């Protein structure tokens, strides 16, 4: 990634300039200069108040950047009101009106200066604003409508030189005179007081409507669809209170199964990057990938996962080129929010990933904090070959056997050889050593020590790797360092709040540290982020309720599931623990029979002896449940 690409970010750009510059030039400039200077100084407090920063102030122009479009537009409104008051106080002909344009888009910052398409668009909008006016782009409008108290007039689409997509523009209008509202309210109250019978009828009608609305909310839990949408979806889960999205696996268009790793890797990168944005709700990988290879409609995905937006598309790697087609759909209304086709050189893949993330965030009107920008666009590697090797390594990890684990290790080692500072490669290499323990192909103590060393190396190279913090937390659990384990797992969730896996890891650290009650809301959050979750998530939920002393909820979890893997040994073991301890003898014996069927040499001592519980009472509680179920 070039230095220019690294400094690229999403920002709200405010461009302000004097209306009628030619008039000032034609007149006595020295007479107008003090007013111009005073006006520009008067704008500075508003920029500072709304967390903005002036990046250019040459000539009559002023350019400022903000972290949010809402702050930039509110700043523009307040600044124009102040300038209007100042101009009215000046002698006739002495006023200097400004025009302001605001755009939410991409800029590149270098040595305190910003440039790029975003600046060009802001300048175009400023030119359209007129004296004392404000004009904003469609991307800014989507962010501020309903948040900034103003009215907006659409000015249609306009083309900007060297910018491919047309820009939709909106004029910011003054709020209506409050006296009109006062008059209207007074007239209405007077009229209603004389027509009490009508009021009663209205109240009755409203009661009926409220009752209907209550039934609607009970049976159809969705956010309000746009006007004109006739059908209402039945959602399996309530929609989150922020933009929610599922990223479906991009379809591999090469026809070559060996290229699946590339399509899956690109999809995972999108999910991982979006997951780091706290103002989004993002479905985690396992649930999204459950639709891989299936002819599924976006409405079905929306209903089953409880999200409003779905991203789908295709990808093709052909020689030195990469072709991608993506579309973002509002599954509630069926509207295409954004669609784009890309045909790029393969070596531009890093910039392309960043661009796709930026476009999605902009389309969903999401603001990224400075910290989130740093994490989303954090530098990985500049080596394309190292990146592709690691893509393959991650694909091998998901196969879950000793052969694929060895191949994943080789891919990670080759990536590190190509780029010794590639932090993510050390994380993948660390996972292969952890997997050795569960696959029974190494000495556990040595493998955990090696995995810890590699994870710490990754964090030394890049401290913002959420996955590395979370995995280090689990390694600390197995080393008996419980408080450090919780701290690292919490840091992982802080950096990647939408990850079902990282919330699951945190719940695991809390459970082994003797804090199962605190783990309950964490595993519930993980299950929401992974609606189609592996059985291990349900196992965890049952265990944390069980260890918290809540047999009722533990049994309910065991009964409801959902259980998707009929021969999953741990699922049968956990159900045996819960049913055995909580007095459900018949169910416990059935689960114990399945445990022995799957693993004939299973014993209570061999199972509980390796569990790293901080409190011996937790381990004994687990053992009691297994013994009561009838296991040896």
Short mmCIF file of N, CA, C and O in Angstrom, two decimals, residues 430-516:
data_model
loop_
_atom_site.label_atom_id
_atom_site.label_comp_id
_atom_site.label_asym_id
_atom_site.label_seq_id
_atom_site.Cartn_x
_atom_site.Cartn_y
_atom_site.Cartn_z
N UNK A 430 0.38 -18.93 15.31
CA UNK A 430 0.08 -19.22 16.72
C UNK A 430 -1.11 -20.17 16.83
O UNK A 430 -1.10 -21.12 17.63
N UNK A 431 -2.13 -19.95 16.01
CA UNK A 431 -3.33 -20.79 16.05
C UNK A 431 -2.98 -22.24 15.70
O UNK A 431 -3.53 -23.18 16.29
N UNK A 432 -2.08 -22.42 14.76
CA UNK A 432 -1.72 -23.79 14.38
C UNK A 432 -1.10 -24.54 15.56
O UNK A 432 -1.32 -25.75 15.71
N UNK A 433 -0.36 -23.85 16.40
CA UNK A 433 0.24 -24.50 17.58
C UNK A 433 -0.83 -24.79 18.64
O UNK A 433 -0.77 -25.83 19.32
N UNK A 434 -1.81 -23.89 18.78
CA UNK A 434 -2.92 -24.16 19.70
C UNK A 434 -3.73 -25.35 19.21
O UNK A 434 -4.14 -26.21 20.00
N UNK A 435 -3.94 -25.42 17.89
CA UNK A 435 -4.69 -26.54 17.32
C UNK A 435 -4.01 -27.88 17.58
O UNK A 435 -4.66 -28.91 17.72
N UNK A 436 -2.68 -27.86 17.61
CA UNK A 436 -1.93 -29.10 17.88
C UNK A 436 -2.39 -29.74 19.20
O UNK A 436 -2.45 -30.97 19.32
N UNK A 437 -2.70 -28.88 20.18
CA UNK A 437 -3.12 -29.38 21.50
C UNK A 437 -4.43 -30.15 21.37
O UNK A 437 -4.57 -31.27 21.86
N UNK A 438 -5.40 -29.54 20.66
CA UNK A 438 -6.73 -30.15 20.55
C UNK A 438 -6.74 -31.32 19.57
O UNK A 438 -7.60 -32.21 19.67
N UNK A 439 -5.80 -31.32 18.64
CA UNK A 439 -5.70 -32.43 17.69
C UNK A 439 -4.87 -33.58 18.26
O UNK A 439 -4.78 -34.65 17.66
N UNK A 440 -4.22 -33.33 19.42
CA UNK A 440 -3.41 -34.37 20.06
C UNK A 440 -2.14 -34.70 19.31
O UNK A 440 -1.67 -35.84 19.38
N UNK A 441 -1.57 -33.72 18.63
CA UNK A 441 -0.36 -33.98 17.83
C UNK A 441 0.90 -33.37 18.44
O UNK A 441 1.94 -33.31 17.77
N UNK A 442 0.82 -32.90 19.70
CA UNK A 442 2.01 -32.31 20.32
C UNK A 442 1.89 -32.37 21.83
O UNK A 442 0.86 -32.78 22.37
N UNK A 443 2.95 -31.92 22.51
CA UNK A 443 2.91 -31.81 23.97
C UNK A 443 2.21 -30.49 24.32
O UNK A 443 2.67 -29.42 23.92
N UNK A 444 1.09 -30.53 25.05
CA UNK A 444 0.29 -29.33 25.30
C UNK A 444 1.07 -28.15 25.88
O UNK A 444 0.93 -27.02 25.41
N UNK A 445 1.91 -28.41 26.89
CA UNK A 445 2.62 -27.32 27.54
C UNK A 445 3.54 -26.58 26.56
O UNK A 445 3.60 -25.35 26.53
N UNK A 446 4.24 -27.34 25.72
CA UNK A 446 5.16 -26.73 24.76
C UNK A 446 4.39 -25.96 23.68
O UNK A 446 4.80 -24.86 23.28
N UNK A 447 3.29 -26.52 23.22
CA UNK A 447 2.50 -25.86 22.17
C UNK A 447 1.89 -24.56 22.66
O UNK A 447 1.88 -23.55 21.94
N UNK A 448 1.38 -24.57 23.89
CA UNK A 448 0.78 -23.34 24.44
C UNK A 448 1.84 -22.27 24.63
O UNK A 448 1.61 -21.09 24.34
N UNK A 449 3.03 -22.66 25.10
CA UNK A 449 4.12 -21.70 25.27
C UNK A 449 4.52 -21.09 23.94
O UNK A 449 4.76 -19.87 23.82
N UNK A 450 4.60 -21.92 22.88
CA UNK A 450 4.96 -21.43 21.55
C UNK A 450 3.88 -20.51 21.00
O UNK A 450 4.18 -19.46 20.41
N UNK A 451 2.62 -20.90 21.20
CA UNK A 451 1.51 -20.08 20.72
C UNK A 451 1.51 -18.71 21.41
O UNK A 451 1.28 -17.68 20.78
N UNK A 452 1.80 -18.71 22.70
CA UNK A 452 1.84 -17.45 23.45
C UNK A 452 2.97 -16.56 22.94
O UNK A 452 2.80 -15.34 22.75
N UNK A 453 4.13 -17.15 22.69
CA UNK A 453 5.27 -16.39 22.17
C UNK A 453 4.94 -15.74 20.83
O UNK A 453 5.25 -14.56 20.60
N UNK A 454 4.29 -16.48 19.93
CA UNK A 454 3.96 -15.96 18.60
C UNK A 454 2.88 -14.88 18.67
O UNK A 454 2.94 -13.89 17.94
N UNK A 455 1.91 -15.06 19.56
CA UNK A 455 0.84 -14.06 19.70
C UNK A 455 1.40 -12.76 20.26
O UNK A 455 1.03 -11.66 19.81
N UNK A 456 2.29 -12.85 21.23
CA UNK A 456 2.92 -11.65 21.78
C UNK A 456 3.78 -10.95 20.73
O UNK A 456 3.85 -9.72 20.69
N UNK A 457 4.42 -11.74 19.87
CA UNK A 457 5.20 -11.17 18.77
C UNK A 457 4.29 -10.38 17.83
O UNK A 457 4.63 -9.27 17.38
N UNK A 458 3.11 -10.96 17.52
CA UNK A 458 2.16 -10.28 16.64
C UNK A 458 1.72 -8.94 17.24
O UNK A 458 1.66 -7.93 16.54
N UNK A 459 1.44 -8.93 18.54
CA UNK A 459 1.00 -7.70 19.19
C UNK A 459 2.12 -6.67 19.31
O UNK A 459 1.86 -5.46 19.32
N UNK A 460 3.35 -7.14 19.40
CA UNK A 460 4.48 -6.21 19.42
C UNK A 460 4.59 -5.49 18.07
O UNK A 460 4.99 -4.32 18.01
N UNK A 461 4.20 -6.18 17.00
CA UNK A 461 4.24 -5.58 15.65
C UNK A 461 3.02 -4.71 15.39
O UNK A 461 3.10 -3.70 14.70
N UNK A 462 1.87 -5.11 15.93
CA UNK A 462 0.63 -4.37 15.71
C UNK A 462 -0.29 -4.57 16.91
O UNK A 462 -0.98 -5.58 17.03
N UNK A 463 -0.30 -3.60 17.79
CA UNK A 463 -1.08 -3.70 19.02
C UNK A 463 -2.58 -3.59 18.84
O UNK A 463 -3.34 -3.76 19.79
N UNK A 464 -3.04 -3.29 17.60
CA UNK A 464 -4.48 -3.13 17.36
C UNK A 464 -5.14 -4.40 16.84
O UNK A 464 -6.30 -4.37 16.43
N UNK A 465 -4.43 -5.53 16.85
CA UNK A 465 -5.01 -6.78 16.35
C UNK A 465 -5.96 -7.37 17.41
O UNK A 465 -5.52 -7.96 18.39
N UNK A 466 -7.24 -7.21 17.18
CA UNK A 466 -8.24 -7.70 18.14
C UNK A 466 -8.14 -9.20 18.33
O UNK A 466 -8.22 -9.70 19.46
N UNK A 467 -7.98 -9.92 17.23
CA UNK A 467 -7.91 -11.38 17.29
C UNK A 467 -6.74 -11.84 18.15
O UNK A 467 -6.86 -12.80 18.92
N UNK A 468 -5.61 -11.15 18.05
CA UNK A 468 -4.42 -11.53 18.82
C UNK A 468 -4.65 -11.30 20.32
O UNK A 468 -4.29 -12.14 21.15
N UNK A 469 -5.25 -10.17 20.68
CA UNK A 469 -5.54 -9.91 22.10
C UNK A 469 -6.45 -10.99 22.66
O UNK A 469 -6.23 -11.50 23.76
N UNK A 470 -7.49 -11.33 21.89
CA UNK A 470 -8.46 -12.33 22.35
C UNK A 470 -7.80 -13.70 22.53
O UNK A 470 -8.03 -14.38 23.54
N UNK A 471 -6.99 -14.11 21.56
CA UNK A 471 -6.33 -15.42 21.65
C UNK A 471 -5.31 -15.45 22.78
O UNK A 471 -5.14 -16.48 23.44
N UNK A 472 -4.64 -14.33 23.02
CA UNK A 472 -3.71 -14.27 24.14
C UNK A 472 -4.48 -14.44 25.46
O UNK A 472 -3.99 -15.09 26.40
N UNK A 473 -5.69 -13.89 25.51
CA UNK A 473 -6.52 -14.06 26.69
C UNK A 473 -6.81 -15.53 26.98
O UNK A 473 -6.71 -15.98 28.13
N UNK A 474 -7.14 -16.30 25.95
CA UNK A 474 -7.40 -17.72 26.13
C UNK A 474 -6.14 -18.47 26.55
O UNK A 474 -6.19 -19.38 27.38
N UNK A 475 -5.00 -18.07 25.99
CA UNK A 475 -3.73 -18.71 26.36
C UNK A 475 -3.38 -18.43 27.81
O UNK A 475 -2.87 -19.30 28.53
N UNK A 476 -3.70 -17.21 28.27
CA UNK A 476 -3.48 -16.87 29.68
C UNK A 476 -4.38 -17.72 30.58
O UNK A 476 -3.99 -18.08 31.71
N UNK A 477 -5.59 -18.04 30.13
CA UNK A 477 -6.47 -18.92 30.91
C UNK A 477 -5.79 -20.25 31.16
O UNK A 477 -5.75 -20.75 32.29
N UNK A 478 -5.26 -20.84 30.09
CA UNK A 478 -4.62 -22.15 30.20
C UNK A 478 -3.32 -22.09 31.01
O UNK A 478 -2.81 -23.12 31.46
N UNK A 479 -2.81 -20.87 31.22
CA UNK A 479 -1.60 -20.69 32.03
C UNK A 479 -1.93 -20.26 33.45
O UNK A 479 -1.03 -19.97 34.24
N UNK A 480 -3.23 -20.15 33.77
CA UNK A 480 -3.64 -19.78 35.12
C UNK A 480 -3.52 -18.30 35.43
O UNK A 480 -3.59 -17.90 36.59
N UNK A 481 -3.38 -17.46 34.40
CA UNK A 481 -3.25 -16.00 34.61
C UNK A 481 -4.61 -15.36 34.31
O UNK A 481 -4.81 -14.70 33.29
N UNK A 482 -5.56 -15.52 35.21
CA UNK A 482 -6.97 -15.25 34.93
C UNK A 482 -7.29 -13.77 34.74
O UNK A 482 -8.05 -13.41 33.83
N UNK A 483 -6.76 -12.89 35.59
CA UNK A 483 -7.07 -11.46 35.45
C UNK A 483 -6.49 -10.90 34.15
O UNK A 483 -7.13 -10.10 33.46
N UNK A 484 -5.27 -11.35 33.81
CA UNK A 484 -4.68 -10.93 32.54
C UNK A 484 -5.48 -11.48 31.37
O UNK A 484 -5.64 -10.82 30.33
N UNK A 485 -6.01 -12.69 31.54
CA UNK A 485 -6.82 -13.32 30.49
C UNK A 485 -8.06 -12.48 30.20
O UNK A 485 -8.38 -12.20 29.04
N UNK A 486 -8.75 -12.07 31.25
CA UNK A 486 -9.96 -11.27 31.08
C UNK A 486 -9.63 -9.93 30.43
O UNK A 486 -10.33 -9.46 29.52
N UNK A 487 -8.54 -9.30 30.89
CA UNK A 487 -8.15 -7.98 30.35
C UNK A 487 -7.86 -8.07 28.84
O UNK A 487 -8.29 -7.21 28.06
N UNK A 488 -7.14 -9.11 28.44
CA UNK A 488 -6.81 -9.26 27.01
C UNK A 488 -8.06 -9.58 26.19
O UNK A 488 -8.25 -9.05 25.09
N UNK A 489 -8.92 -10.45 26.70
CA UNK A 489 -10.15 -10.79 25.99
C UNK A 489 -11.07 -9.58 25.86
O UNK A 489 -11.71 -9.37 24.82
N UNK A 490 -11.13 -8.77 26.91
CA UNK A 490 -11.94 -7.54 26.86
C UNK A 490 -11.37 -6.56 25.85
O UNK A 490 -12.13 -5.87 25.14
N UNK A 491 -10.05 -6.48 25.79
CA UNK A 491 -9.41 -5.58 24.81
C UNK A 491 -9.75 -6.03 23.38
O UNK A 491 -9.99 -5.20 22.50
N UNK A 492 -9.79 -7.33 23.16
CA UNK A 492 -10.16 -7.84 21.84
C UNK A 492 -11.55 -7.41 21.45
O UNK A 492 -11.77 -6.95 20.32
N UNK A 493 -12.51 -7.51 22.36
CA UNK A 493 -13.89 -7.11 22.08
C UNK A 493 -13.99 -5.60 21.88
O UNK A 493 -14.76 -5.11 21.05
N UNK A 494 -13.21 -4.86 22.64
CA UNK A 494 -13.20 -3.40 22.49
C UNK A 494 -12.76 -3.00 21.08
O UNK A 494 -13.31 -2.08 20.48
N UNK A 495 -11.76 -3.70 20.55
CA UNK A 495 -11.24 -3.39 19.23
C UNK A 495 -12.12 -3.92 18.11
O UNK A 495 -12.14 -3.38 17.01
N UNK A 496 -12.87 -4.99 18.38
CA UNK A 496 -13.72 -5.61 17.36
C UNK A 496 -15.04 -6.00 18.01
O UNK A 496 -15.31 -7.17 18.26
N UNK A 497 -15.91 -5.01 18.29
CA UNK A 497 -17.11 -5.26 19.09
C UNK A 497 -18.15 -6.16 18.42
O UNK A 497 -19.01 -6.70 19.10
N UNK A 498 -18.08 -6.32 17.09
CA UNK A 498 -19.09 -7.11 16.39
C UNK A 498 -18.72 -8.57 16.22
O UNK A 498 -19.49 -9.33 15.61
N UNK A 499 -17.57 -8.99 16.71
CA UNK A 499 -17.13 -10.36 16.49
C UNK A 499 -17.78 -11.34 17.46
O UNK A 499 -17.58 -11.27 18.68
N UNK A 500 -18.56 -12.26 16.90
CA UNK A 500 -19.15 -13.30 17.74
C UNK A 500 -18.08 -14.16 18.38
O UNK A 500 -18.18 -14.54 19.56
N UNK A 501 -17.02 -14.47 17.62
CA UNK A 501 -15.95 -15.31 18.14
C UNK A 501 -15.23 -14.65 19.31
O UNK A 501 -14.94 -15.30 20.32
N UNK A 502 -14.96 -13.35 19.22
CA UNK A 502 -14.23 -12.68 20.29
C UNK A 502 -15.10 -12.52 21.54
O UNK A 502 -14.59 -12.59 22.67
N UNK A 503 -16.39 -12.32 21.37
CA UNK A 503 -17.29 -12.30 22.54
C UNK A 503 -17.39 -13.68 23.15
O UNK A 503 -17.47 -13.82 24.38
N UNK A 504 -17.39 -14.72 22.31
CA UNK A 504 -17.37 -16.08 22.83
C UNK A 504 -16.10 -16.32 23.65
O UNK A 504 -16.14 -16.90 24.74
N UNK A 505 -14.95 -15.87 23.13
CA UNK A 505 -13.68 -16.03 23.84
C UNK A 505 -13.71 -15.33 25.20
O UNK A 505 -13.22 -15.87 26.20
N UNK A 506 -14.30 -14.13 25.24
CA UNK A 506 -14.39 -13.40 26.50
C UNK A 506 -15.26 -14.17 27.49
O UNK A 506 -14.93 -14.26 28.69
N UNK A 507 -16.38 -14.72 27.02
CA UNK A 507 -17.24 -15.49 27.92
C UNK A 507 -16.50 -16.72 28.46
O UNK A 507 -16.70 -17.13 29.61
N UNK A 508 -15.63 -17.31 27.63
CA UNK A 508 -14.84 -18.47 28.07
C UNK A 508 -13.87 -18.07 29.18
O UNK A 508 -13.73 -18.77 30.20
N UNK A 509 -13.18 -16.94 28.99
CA UNK A 509 -12.24 -16.47 30.00
C UNK A 509 -12.95 -16.18 31.32
O UNK A 509 -12.47 -16.54 32.40
N UNK A 510 -14.12 -15.55 31.23
CA UNK A 510 -14.90 -15.26 32.44
C UNK A 510 -15.35 -16.54 33.13
O UNK A 510 -15.30 -16.65 34.36
N UNK A 511 -15.79 -17.52 32.35
CA UNK A 511 -16.27 -18.78 32.94
C UNK A 511 -15.16 -19.50 33.69
O UNK A 511 -15.35 -19.92 34.84
N UNK A 512 -14.01 -19.65 33.08
CA UNK A 512 -12.92 -20.36 33.74
C UNK A 512 -12.38 -19.57 34.94
O UNK A 512 -11.82 -20.15 35.86
N UNK A 513 -12.55 -18.24 34.91
CA UNK A 513 -12.06 -17.40 36.02
C UNK A 513 -13.04 -17.35 37.19
O UNK A 513 -12.82 -16.61 38.15
N UNK A 514 -14.12 -18.11 37.08
CA UNK A 514 -15.09 -18.15 38.17
C UNK A 514 -16.11 -17.03 38.12
O UNK A 514 -16.75 -16.70 39.12
N UNK A 515 -16.30 -16.42 36.94
CA UNK A 515 -17.24 -15.31 36.79
C UNK A 515 -18.31 -15.65 35.76
O UNK A 515 -18.57 -14.88 34.82
N UNK A 516 -18.93 -16.80 35.93
CA UNK A 516 -19.92 -17.27 34.96
C UNK A 516 -21.13 -16.35 34.85
O UNK A 516 -21.70 -16.20 33.77
#
